Short mmCIF file of N, CA, C and O in Angstrom, two decimals:
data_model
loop_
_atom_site.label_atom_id
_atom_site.label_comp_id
_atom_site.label_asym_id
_atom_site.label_seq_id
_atom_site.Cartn_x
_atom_site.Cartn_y
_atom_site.Cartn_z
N UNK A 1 21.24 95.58 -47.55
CA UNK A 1 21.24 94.62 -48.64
C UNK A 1 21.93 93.32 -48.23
O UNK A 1 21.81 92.28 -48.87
N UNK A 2 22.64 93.45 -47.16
CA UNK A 2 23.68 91.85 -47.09
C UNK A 2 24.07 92.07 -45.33
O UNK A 2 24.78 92.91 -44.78
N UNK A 3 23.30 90.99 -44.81
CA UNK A 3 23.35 90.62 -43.53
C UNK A 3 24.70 90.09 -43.36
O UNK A 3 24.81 89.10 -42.63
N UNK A 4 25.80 90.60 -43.93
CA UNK A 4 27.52 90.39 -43.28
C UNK A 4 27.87 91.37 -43.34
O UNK A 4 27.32 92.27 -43.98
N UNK A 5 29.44 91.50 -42.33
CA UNK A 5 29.55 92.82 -42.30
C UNK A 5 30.36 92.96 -43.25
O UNK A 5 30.91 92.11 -43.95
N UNK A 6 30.44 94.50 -43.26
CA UNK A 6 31.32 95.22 -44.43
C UNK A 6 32.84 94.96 -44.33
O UNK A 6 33.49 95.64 -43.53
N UNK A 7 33.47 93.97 -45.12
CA UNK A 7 34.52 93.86 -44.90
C UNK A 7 35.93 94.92 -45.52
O UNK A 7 35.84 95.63 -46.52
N UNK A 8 37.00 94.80 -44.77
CA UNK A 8 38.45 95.44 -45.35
C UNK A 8 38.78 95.17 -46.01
O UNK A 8 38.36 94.08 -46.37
N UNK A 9 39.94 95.85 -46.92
CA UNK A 9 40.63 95.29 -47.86
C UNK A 9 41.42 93.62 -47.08
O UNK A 9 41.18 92.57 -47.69
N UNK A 10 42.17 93.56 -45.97
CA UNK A 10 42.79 92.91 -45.67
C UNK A 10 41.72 91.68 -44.77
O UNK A 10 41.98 90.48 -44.63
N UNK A 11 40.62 92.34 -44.30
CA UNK A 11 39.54 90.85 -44.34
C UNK A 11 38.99 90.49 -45.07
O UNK A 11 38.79 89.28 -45.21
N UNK A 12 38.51 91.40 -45.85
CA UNK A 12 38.05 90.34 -47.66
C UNK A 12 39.11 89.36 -48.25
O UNK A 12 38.82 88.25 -48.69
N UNK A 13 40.09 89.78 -48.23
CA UNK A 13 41.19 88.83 -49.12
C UNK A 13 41.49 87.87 -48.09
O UNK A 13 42.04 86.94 -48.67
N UNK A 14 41.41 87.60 -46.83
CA UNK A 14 41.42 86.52 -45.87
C UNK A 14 40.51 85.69 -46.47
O UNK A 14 40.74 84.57 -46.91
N UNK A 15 38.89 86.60 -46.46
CA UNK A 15 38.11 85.86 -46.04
C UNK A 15 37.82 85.32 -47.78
O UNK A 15 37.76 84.10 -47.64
N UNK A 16 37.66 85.53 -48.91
CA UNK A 16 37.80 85.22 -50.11
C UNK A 16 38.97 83.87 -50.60
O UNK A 16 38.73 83.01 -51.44
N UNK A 17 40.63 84.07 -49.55
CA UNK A 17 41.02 83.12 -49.55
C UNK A 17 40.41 81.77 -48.96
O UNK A 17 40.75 80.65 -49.35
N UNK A 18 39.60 81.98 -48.10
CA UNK A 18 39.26 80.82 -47.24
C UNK A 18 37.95 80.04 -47.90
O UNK A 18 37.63 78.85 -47.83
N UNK A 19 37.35 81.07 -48.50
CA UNK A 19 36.48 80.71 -49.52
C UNK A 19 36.75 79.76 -50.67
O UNK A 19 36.11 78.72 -50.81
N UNK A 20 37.82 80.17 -51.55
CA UNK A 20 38.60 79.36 -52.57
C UNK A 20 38.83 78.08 -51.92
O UNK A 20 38.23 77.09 -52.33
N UNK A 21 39.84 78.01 -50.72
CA UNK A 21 39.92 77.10 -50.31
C UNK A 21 39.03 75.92 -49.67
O UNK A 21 39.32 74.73 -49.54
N UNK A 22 37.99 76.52 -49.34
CA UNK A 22 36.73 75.64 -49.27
C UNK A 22 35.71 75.61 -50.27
O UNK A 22 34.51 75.38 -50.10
N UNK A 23 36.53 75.93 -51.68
CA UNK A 23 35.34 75.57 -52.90
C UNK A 23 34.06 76.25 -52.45
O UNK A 23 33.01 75.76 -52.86
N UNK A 24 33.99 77.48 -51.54
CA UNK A 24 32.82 78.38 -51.81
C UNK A 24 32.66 79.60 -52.70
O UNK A 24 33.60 80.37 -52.93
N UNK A 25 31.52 79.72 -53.16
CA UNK A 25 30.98 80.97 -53.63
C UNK A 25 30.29 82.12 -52.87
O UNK A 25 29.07 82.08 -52.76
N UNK A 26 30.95 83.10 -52.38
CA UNK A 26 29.91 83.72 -51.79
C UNK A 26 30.46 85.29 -51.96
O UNK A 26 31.61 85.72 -51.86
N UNK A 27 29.06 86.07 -52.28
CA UNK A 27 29.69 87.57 -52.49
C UNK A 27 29.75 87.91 -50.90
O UNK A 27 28.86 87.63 -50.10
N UNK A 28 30.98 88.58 -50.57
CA UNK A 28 31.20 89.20 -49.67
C UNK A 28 31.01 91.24 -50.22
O UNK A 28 31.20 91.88 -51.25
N UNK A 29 30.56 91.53 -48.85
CA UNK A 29 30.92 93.18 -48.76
C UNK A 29 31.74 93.48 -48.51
O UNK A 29 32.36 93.11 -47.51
N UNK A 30 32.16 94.48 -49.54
CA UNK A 30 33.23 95.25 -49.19
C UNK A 30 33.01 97.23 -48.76
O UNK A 30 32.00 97.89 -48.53
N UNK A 31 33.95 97.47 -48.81
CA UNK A 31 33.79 99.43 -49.27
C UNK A 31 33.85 99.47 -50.34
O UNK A 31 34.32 98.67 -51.15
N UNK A 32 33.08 101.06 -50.55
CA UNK A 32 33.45 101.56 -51.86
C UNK A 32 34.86 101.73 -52.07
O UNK A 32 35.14 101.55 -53.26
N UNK A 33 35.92 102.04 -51.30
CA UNK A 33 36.66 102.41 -51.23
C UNK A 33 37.83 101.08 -51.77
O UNK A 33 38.69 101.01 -52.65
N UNK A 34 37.51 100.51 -51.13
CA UNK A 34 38.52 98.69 -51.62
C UNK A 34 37.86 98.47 -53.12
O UNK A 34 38.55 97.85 -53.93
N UNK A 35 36.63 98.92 -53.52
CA UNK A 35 36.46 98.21 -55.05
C UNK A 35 37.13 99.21 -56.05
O UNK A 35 37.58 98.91 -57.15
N UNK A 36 37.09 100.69 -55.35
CA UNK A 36 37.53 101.51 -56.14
C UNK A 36 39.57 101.52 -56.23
O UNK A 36 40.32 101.79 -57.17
N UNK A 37 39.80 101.17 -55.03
CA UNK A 37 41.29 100.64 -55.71
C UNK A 37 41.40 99.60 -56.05
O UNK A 37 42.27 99.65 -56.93
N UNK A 38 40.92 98.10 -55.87
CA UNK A 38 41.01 97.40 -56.61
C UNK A 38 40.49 97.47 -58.14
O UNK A 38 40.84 96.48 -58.79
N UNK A 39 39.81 98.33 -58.77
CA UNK A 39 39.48 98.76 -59.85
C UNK A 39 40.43 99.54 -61.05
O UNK A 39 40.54 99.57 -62.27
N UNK A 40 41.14 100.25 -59.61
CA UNK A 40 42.39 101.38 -60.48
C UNK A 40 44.07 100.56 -60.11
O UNK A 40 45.19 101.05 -60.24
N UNK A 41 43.69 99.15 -59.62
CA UNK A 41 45.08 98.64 -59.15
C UNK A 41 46.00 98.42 -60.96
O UNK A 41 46.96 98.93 -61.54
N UNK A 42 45.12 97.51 -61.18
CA UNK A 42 45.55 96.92 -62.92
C UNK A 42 44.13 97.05 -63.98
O UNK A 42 42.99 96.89 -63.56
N UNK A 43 44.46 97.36 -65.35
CA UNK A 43 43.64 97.13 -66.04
C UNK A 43 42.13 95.96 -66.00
O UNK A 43 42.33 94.93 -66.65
N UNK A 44 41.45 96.00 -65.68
CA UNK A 44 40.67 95.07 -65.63
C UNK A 44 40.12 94.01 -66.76
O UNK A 44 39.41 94.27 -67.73
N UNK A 45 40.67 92.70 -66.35
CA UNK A 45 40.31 91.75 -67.21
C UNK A 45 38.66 91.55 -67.70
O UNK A 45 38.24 90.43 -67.97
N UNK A 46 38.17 92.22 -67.74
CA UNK A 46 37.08 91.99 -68.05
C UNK A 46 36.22 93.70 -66.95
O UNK A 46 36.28 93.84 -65.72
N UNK A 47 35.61 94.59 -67.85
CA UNK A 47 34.43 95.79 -66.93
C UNK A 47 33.49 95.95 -67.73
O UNK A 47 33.66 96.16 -68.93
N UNK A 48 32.04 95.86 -66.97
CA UNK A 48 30.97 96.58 -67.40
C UNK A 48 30.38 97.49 -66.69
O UNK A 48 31.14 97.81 -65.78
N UNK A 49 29.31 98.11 -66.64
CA UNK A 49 29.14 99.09 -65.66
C UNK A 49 29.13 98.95 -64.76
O UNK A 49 29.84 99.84 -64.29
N UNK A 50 28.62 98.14 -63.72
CA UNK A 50 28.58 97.61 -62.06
C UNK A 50 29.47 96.36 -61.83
O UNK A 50 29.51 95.91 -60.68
N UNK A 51 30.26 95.70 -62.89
CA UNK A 51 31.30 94.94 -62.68
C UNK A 51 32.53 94.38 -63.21
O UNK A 51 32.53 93.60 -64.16
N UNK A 52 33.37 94.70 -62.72
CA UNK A 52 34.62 93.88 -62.78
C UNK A 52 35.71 92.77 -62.63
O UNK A 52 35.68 92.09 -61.61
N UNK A 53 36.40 92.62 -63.30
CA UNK A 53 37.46 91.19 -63.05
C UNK A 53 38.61 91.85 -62.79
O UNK A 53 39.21 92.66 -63.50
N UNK A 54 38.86 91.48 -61.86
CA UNK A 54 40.54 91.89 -61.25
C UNK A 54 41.71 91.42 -62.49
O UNK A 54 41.64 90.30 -62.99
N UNK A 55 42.66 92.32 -62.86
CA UNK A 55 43.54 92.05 -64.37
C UNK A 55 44.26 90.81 -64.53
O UNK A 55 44.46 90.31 -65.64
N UNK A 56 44.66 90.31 -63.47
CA UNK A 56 45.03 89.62 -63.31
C UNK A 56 44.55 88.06 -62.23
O UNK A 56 43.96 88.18 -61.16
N UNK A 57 44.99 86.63 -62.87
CA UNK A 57 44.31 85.39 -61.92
C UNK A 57 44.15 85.53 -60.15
O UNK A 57 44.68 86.48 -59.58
N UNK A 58 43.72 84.95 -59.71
CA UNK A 58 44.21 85.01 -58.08
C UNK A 58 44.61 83.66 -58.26
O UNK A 58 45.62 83.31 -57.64
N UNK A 59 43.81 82.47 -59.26
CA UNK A 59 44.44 81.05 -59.06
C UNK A 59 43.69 80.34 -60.31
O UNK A 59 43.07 80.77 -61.28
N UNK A 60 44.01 79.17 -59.91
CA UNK A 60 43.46 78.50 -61.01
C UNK A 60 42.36 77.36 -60.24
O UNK A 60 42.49 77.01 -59.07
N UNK A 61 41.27 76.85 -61.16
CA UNK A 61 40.57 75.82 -60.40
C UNK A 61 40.74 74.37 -60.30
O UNK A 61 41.87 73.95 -60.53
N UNK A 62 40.05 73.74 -60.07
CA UNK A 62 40.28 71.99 -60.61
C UNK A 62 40.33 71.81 -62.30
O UNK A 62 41.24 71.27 -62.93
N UNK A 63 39.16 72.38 -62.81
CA UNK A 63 39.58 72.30 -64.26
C UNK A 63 40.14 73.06 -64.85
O UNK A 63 39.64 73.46 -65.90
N UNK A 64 41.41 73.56 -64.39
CA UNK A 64 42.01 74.33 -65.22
C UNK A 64 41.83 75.48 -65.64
O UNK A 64 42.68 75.98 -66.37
N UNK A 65 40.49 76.29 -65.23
CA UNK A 65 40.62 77.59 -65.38
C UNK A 65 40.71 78.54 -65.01
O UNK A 65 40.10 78.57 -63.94
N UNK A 66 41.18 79.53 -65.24
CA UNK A 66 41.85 81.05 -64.43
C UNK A 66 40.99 81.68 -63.50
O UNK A 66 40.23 82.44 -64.09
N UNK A 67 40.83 81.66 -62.35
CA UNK A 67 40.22 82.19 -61.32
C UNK A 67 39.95 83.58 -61.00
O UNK A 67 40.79 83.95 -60.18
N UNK A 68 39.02 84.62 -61.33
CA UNK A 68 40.30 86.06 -60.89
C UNK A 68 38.96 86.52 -59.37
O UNK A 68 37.94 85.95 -58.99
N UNK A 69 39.52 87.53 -59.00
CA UNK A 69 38.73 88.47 -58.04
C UNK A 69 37.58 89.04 -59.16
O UNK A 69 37.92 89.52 -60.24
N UNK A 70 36.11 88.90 -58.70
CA UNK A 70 35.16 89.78 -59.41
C UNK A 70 34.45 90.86 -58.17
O UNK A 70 34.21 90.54 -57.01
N UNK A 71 34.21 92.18 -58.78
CA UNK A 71 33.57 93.02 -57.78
C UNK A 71 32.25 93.25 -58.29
O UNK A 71 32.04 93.10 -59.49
N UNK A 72 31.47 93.54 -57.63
CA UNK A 72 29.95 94.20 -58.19
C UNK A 72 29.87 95.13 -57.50
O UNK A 72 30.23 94.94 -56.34
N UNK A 73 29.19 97.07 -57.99
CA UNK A 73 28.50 97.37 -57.20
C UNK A 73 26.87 97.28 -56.88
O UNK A 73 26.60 97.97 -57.86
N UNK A 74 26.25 97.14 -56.61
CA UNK A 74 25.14 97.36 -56.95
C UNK A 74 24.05 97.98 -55.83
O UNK A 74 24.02 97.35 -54.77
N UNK A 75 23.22 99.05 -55.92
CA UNK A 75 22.77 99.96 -55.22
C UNK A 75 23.85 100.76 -53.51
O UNK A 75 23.53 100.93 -52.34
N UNK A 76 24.85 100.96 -54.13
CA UNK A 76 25.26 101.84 -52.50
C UNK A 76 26.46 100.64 -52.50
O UNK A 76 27.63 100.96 -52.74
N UNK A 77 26.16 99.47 -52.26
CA UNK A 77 26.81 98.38 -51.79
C UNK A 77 27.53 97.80 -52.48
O UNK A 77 27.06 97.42 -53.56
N UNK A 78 29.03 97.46 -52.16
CA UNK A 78 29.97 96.59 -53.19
C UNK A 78 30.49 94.93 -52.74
O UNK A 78 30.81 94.56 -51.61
N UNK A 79 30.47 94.59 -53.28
CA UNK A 79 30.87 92.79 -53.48
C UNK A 79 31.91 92.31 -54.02
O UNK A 79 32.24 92.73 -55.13
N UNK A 80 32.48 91.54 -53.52
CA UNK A 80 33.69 90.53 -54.12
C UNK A 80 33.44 89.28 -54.05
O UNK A 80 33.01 88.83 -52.99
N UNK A 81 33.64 88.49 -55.13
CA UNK A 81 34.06 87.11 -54.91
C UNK A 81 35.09 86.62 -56.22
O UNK A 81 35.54 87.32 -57.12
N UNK A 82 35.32 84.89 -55.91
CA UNK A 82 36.50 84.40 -56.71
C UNK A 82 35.80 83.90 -57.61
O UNK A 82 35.11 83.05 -57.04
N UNK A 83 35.42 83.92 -59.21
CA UNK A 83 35.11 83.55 -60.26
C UNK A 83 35.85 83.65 -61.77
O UNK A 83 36.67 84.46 -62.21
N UNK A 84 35.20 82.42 -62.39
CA UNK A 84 35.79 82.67 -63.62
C UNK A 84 34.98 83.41 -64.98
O UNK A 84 33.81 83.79 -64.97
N UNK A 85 35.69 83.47 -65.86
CA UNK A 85 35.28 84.35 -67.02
C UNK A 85 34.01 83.42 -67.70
O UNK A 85 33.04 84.07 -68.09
N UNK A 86 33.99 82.42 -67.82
CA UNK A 86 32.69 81.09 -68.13
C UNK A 86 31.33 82.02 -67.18
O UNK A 86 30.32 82.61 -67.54
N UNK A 87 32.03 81.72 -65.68
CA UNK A 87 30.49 81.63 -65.52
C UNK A 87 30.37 83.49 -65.27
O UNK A 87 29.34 83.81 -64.68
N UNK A 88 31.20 84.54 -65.61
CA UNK A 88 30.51 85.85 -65.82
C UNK A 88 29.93 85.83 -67.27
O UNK A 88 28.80 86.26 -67.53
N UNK A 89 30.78 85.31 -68.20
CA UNK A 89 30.16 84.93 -69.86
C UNK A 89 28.89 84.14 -70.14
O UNK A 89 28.23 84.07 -71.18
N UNK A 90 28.65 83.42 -68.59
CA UNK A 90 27.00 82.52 -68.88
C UNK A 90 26.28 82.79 -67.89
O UNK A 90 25.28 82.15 -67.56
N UNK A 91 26.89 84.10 -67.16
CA UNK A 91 26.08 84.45 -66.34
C UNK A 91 25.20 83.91 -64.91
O UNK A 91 24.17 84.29 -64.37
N UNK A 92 26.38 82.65 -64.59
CA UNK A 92 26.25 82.03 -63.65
C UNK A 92 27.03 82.54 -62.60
O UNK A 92 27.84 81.77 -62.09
N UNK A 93 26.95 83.56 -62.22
CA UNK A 93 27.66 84.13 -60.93
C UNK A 93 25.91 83.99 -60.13
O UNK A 93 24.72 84.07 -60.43
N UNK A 94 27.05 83.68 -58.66
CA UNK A 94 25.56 83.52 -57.30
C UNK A 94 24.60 84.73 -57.64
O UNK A 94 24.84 85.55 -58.52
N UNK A 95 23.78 84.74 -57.05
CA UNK A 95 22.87 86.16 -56.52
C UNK A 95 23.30 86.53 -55.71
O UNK A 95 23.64 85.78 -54.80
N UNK A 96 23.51 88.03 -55.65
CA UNK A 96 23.84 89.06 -54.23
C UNK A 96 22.91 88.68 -53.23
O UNK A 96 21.77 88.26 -53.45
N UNK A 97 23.38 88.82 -52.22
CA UNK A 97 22.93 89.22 -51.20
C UNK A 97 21.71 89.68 -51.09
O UNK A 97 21.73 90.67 -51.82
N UNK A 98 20.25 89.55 -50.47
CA UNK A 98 19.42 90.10 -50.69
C UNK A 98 19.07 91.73 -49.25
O UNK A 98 18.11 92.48 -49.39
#
């Protein structure tokens, strides 16, 4: 499903920081295993069946709004990226990976 590799807990959050910091969007792969503790770390600010908001911000943006970690699973494969509650509420998160 996603021509990158499967990243770690400790290279996703590199590579997600570097993302923020270059104002990108991009779902990265992760394990099942990293979405499933990041899932059971804190209550989740926001879950539906294949996705979540990390409970807490990772940052804030230019306009002022709360940034958090979002995961998806979807078929086998899990995803992270940095978004806000707007665009999971309007449903403007990227497309996965094909």
């Amino acid at each position: 499903m996603s021509n990158n590799s499967v990243l770690s807990h400790s290279d996703l959050v590199k590579t997600l920081d570097a993302d923020f910091e270059a104002n990108r969007q991009v779902w990265r792969e992760t394990t099942e295993s990293v979405y499933h503790e990041m899932l059971n770390i804190l209550p989740p600010a926001y879950l539906e069946a294949d996705m979540f908001m990390l409970g807490e911000p990772y940052s804030h943006n230019a306009n002022g709004e709360a940034v958090f970690s979002i995961f998806m699973a979807r078929e086998g494969h899990y995803f992270a990226l940095h978004g806000t509650r707007r665009q999971v509420r309007d449903g403007k998160l990227p497309p996965l990976p094909a």
